[in-house]
Structure formats: C-alpha cells, structure tokens
Amino acid sequence: MKNKNFENIFDAYQLVAGAKIKGKQQDEIFELGVYDALKRGYTLYPLEHGVKYDDFSVIVSEKELKNNFLIEGGKDNTAIAA
C-alpha cells in the first residue's frame, strides 16, 4: 500500500466511500466511509494489511480531510475520452 500514488484532496467529489486515505504526516492508511450529516463529517476506518477494522472509526470533517490527508490516485481515464 505504501507504493500507491496518493494525491491531495481538492474537491468533495473525490471523497467516495471505499477510497483509501493516508495522513500527510503519518503512514497510517484508512478507508473512507459514508458522510454522516448529523455529525458533519466522514467516517474513517483503519486499514492494516488490506483488512478494514469496523470496530473502531473516526469522524473527520471535509476541511480536515482536505488539509491533513491524501487520497489514493484514481485510474487514468484517457482511454474513455472521445
């Protein structure tokens, strides 16, 4: 997982459930859960060797995600372009 290409989060449209999230300052990797409107944040679940741990989660705001986290780069869509 450490060899994956992570990039900055610029837009909320990048924040989809199941995306891999990594902190800018640490090497911990999380899986992004759904947005919780009541708590006004996204749920992050820790990943260890590809295993998601559902028994522990953290709620993080969109602003904090943009400032302190990176998201796994998407696939290249140049082949789809007409």
Coordinates of N, CA and C in Angstrom, one line a residue, residues 10-80:
F10 N -8.7 17.9 -3.4 CA -9.1 19.3 -3.8 C -10.6 19.5 -3.8
D11 N -11.4 18.4 -3.9 CA -12.8 18.6 -4.0 C -13.6 17.5 -3.3
A12 N -14.8 17.8 -2.8 CA -15.6 16.8 -2.1 C -16.0 15.6 -3.0
Y13 N -16.0 15.9 -4.3 CA -16.4 14.8 -5.3 C -15.3 13.7 -5.3
Q14 N -14.1 13.9 -4.8 CA -13.1 12.8 -4.6 C -13.4 11.9 -3.4
L15 N -14.2 12.4 -2.5 CA -14.5 11.7 -1.3 C -15.6 10.7 -1.4
V16 N -15.3 9.5 -1.9 CA -16.3 8.5 -2.1 C -16.1 7.3 -1.1
A17 N -17.1 6.7 -0.7 CA -17.0 5.6 0.2 C -16.1 4.5 -0.4
G18 N -15.2 4.0 0.4 CA -14.3 3.0 0.0 C -12.9 3.5 -0.5
A19 N -12.8 4.8 -0.6 CA -11.5 5.3 -1.0 C -10.4 5.2 0.0
K20 N -9.2 5.0 -0.4 CA -8.1 4.9 0.6 C -7.5 6.2 0.9
I21 N -7.4 6.5 2.2 CA -7.0 7.8 2.7 C -5.7 7.6 3.5
K22 N -4.8 8.5 3.3 CA -3.5 8.5 4.1 C -3.2 9.8 4.7
G23 N -2.7 9.9 5.9 CA -2.4 11.1 6.5 C -1.1 11.7 5.9
K24 N -1.0 13.0 5.8 CA 0.2 13.7 5.3 C 1.4 13.5 6.2
Q25 N 1.2 13.4 7.5 CA 2.3 13.4 8.4 C 2.6 11.9 8.9
Q26 N 1.7 11.0 8.7 CA 2.0 9.6 9.1 C 1.7 8.6 8.0
D27 N 2.1 7.4 8.2 CA 1.9 6.4 7.1 C 0.7 5.5 7.4
E28 N -0.2 5.9 8.3 CA -1.4 5.1 8.5 C -2.4 5.3 7.4
I29 N -3.0 4.2 7.0 CA -4.0 4.2 5.9 C -5.4 3.9 6.4
F30 N -6.4 4.6 5.9 CA -7.7 4.5 6.3 C -8.6 4.2 5.1
E31 N -9.8 3.7 5.4 CA -10.8 3.5 4.3 C -11.9 4.5 4.6
L32 N -12.3 5.3 3.6 CA -13.3 6.3 3.8 C -14.7 5.7 3.8
G33 N -15.4 6.0 4.9 CA -16.8 5.5 5.0 C -17.8 6.6 4.4
V34 N -19.0 6.5 4.9 CA -20.0 7.4 4.4 C -20.0 8.7 5.2
Y35 N -20.6 9.8 4.6 CA -20.7 11.1 5.2 C -21.9 11.0 6.2
D36 N -21.6 11.5 7.4 CA -22.7 11.5 8.5 C -23.1 12.9 8.6
A37 N -24.3 13.3 8.1 CA -24.8 14.6 8.1 C -25.1 15.1 9.6
L38 N -25.5 14.2 10.5 CA -25.7 14.7 11.8 C -24.4 15.1 12.6
K39 N -23.3 14.4 12.2 CA -22.0 14.7 12.9 C -21.2 15.6 12.0
R40 N -21.7 15.9 10.8 CA -21.0 16.8 9.8 C -19.6 16.4 9.5
G41 N -19.4 15.1 9.2 CA -18.1 14.6 8.9 C -18.1 13.2 8.2
Y42 N -17.0 12.8 7.8 CA -16.8 11.5 7.1 C -16.3 10.5 8.1
T43 N -16.7 9.2 8.0 CA -16.2 8.2 8.9 C -14.9 7.6 8.2
L44 N -13.9 7.4 9.0 CA -12.6 6.8 8.6 C -12.4 5.5 9.4
Y45 N -12.2 4.4 8.7 CA -11.9 3.1 9.3 C -10.4 2.8 9.1
P46 N -9.7 2.3 10.1 CA -8.3 2.0 9.9 C -8.1 0.7 9.0
L47 N -7.1 0.7 8.2 CA -6.7 -0.4 7.4 C -5.4 -0.9 7.8
E48 N -5.3 -2.2 7.9 CA -4.0 -2.9 8.3 C -3.8 -4.1 7.4
H49 N -2.8 -4.1 6.5 CA -2.6 -5.2 5.5 C -3.8 -5.5 4.7
G50 N -4.6 -4.4 4.3 CA -5.8 -4.6 3.5 C -7.0 -5.0 4.2
V51 N -7.0 -5.1 5.6 CA -8.1 -5.5 6.4 C -8.7 -4.3 7.0
K52 N -10.0 -4.1 6.8 CA -10.7 -2.9 7.4 C -11.2 -3.3 8.7
Y53 N -11.0 -2.5 9.7 CA -11.4 -2.7 11.1 C -12.7 -1.9 11.4
D54 N -13.8 -2.5 11.4 CA -15.1 -1.8 11.6 C -15.4 -1.5 13.1
D55 N -14.6 -2.1 14.0 CA -14.9 -1.9 15.4 C -14.4 -0.5 15.9
F56 N -13.6 0.2 15.1 CA -13.1 1.5 15.5 C -13.2 2.4 14.3
S57 N -13.7 3.6 14.5 CA -13.8 4.6 13.5 C -13.6 6.0 14.0
V58 N -13.3 6.9 13.1 CA -13.1 8.3 13.5 C -13.9 9.2 12.5
I59 N -14.5 10.2 13.1 CA -15.3 11.2 12.3 C -14.3 12.4 12.0
V60 N -14.2 12.7 10.7 CA -13.3 13.8 10.3 C -14.1 14.7 9.3
S61 N -13.9 16.0 9.5 CA -14.6 17.0 8.7 C -14.0 17.0 7.3
E62 N -14.7 17.5 6.3 CA -14.2 17.7 5.0 C -13.0 18.6 5.0
K63 N -13.1 19.7 5.7 CA -11.9 20.6 5.8 C -10.7 20.0 6.3
E64 N -10.8 19.2 7.3 CA -9.7 18.5 7.9 C -9.1 17.4 6.9
L65 N -10.0 16.8 6.2 CA -9.5 15.8 5.1 C -8.7 16.5 4.1
K66 N -9.2 17.7 3.6 CA -8.5 18.4 2.6 C -7.1 18.9 3.1
N67 N -7.0 19.3 4.3 CA -5.8 19.9 4.8 C -4.8 18.9 5.3
N68 N -5.2 17.8 5.9 CA -4.3 16.8 6.6 C -4.2 15.4 6.0
F69 N -4.9 15.2 4.9 CA -4.9 13.8 4.4 C -4.7 13.8 2.8
L70 N -4.3 12.7 2.3 CA -4.1 12.4 0.9 C -5.1 11.3 0.5
I71 N -5.5 11.3 -0.8 CA -6.3 10.2 -1.3 C -5.6 9.4 -2.3
E72 N -5.9 8.2 -2.4 CA -5.3 7.3 -3.4 C -5.7 7.8 -4.8
G73 N -4.7 7.9 -5.7 CA -4.9 8.4 -7.0 C -5.9 7.5 -7.8
G74 N -6.7 8.2 -8.6 CA -7.7 7.4 -9.4 C -7.0 6.8 -10.7
K75 N -7.8 6.0 -11.4 CA -7.3 5.4 -12.6 C -7.3 6.5 -13.7
D76 N -6.4 6.3 -14.7 CA -6.3 7.2 -15.8 C -7.5 6.9 -16.7
N77 N -8.2 8.0 -17.0 CA -9.4 7.9 -17.8 C -9.2 8.3 -19.3
T78 N -8.0 8.4 -19.7 CA -7.7 8.9 -21.1 C -8.2 8.0 -22.2
A79 N -8.4 6.7 -21.9 CA -8.9 5.8 -22.9 C -10.4 6.0 -23.1
I80 N -11.1 6.5 -22.2 CA -12.5 6.7 -22.3 C -12.8 8.0 -23.1

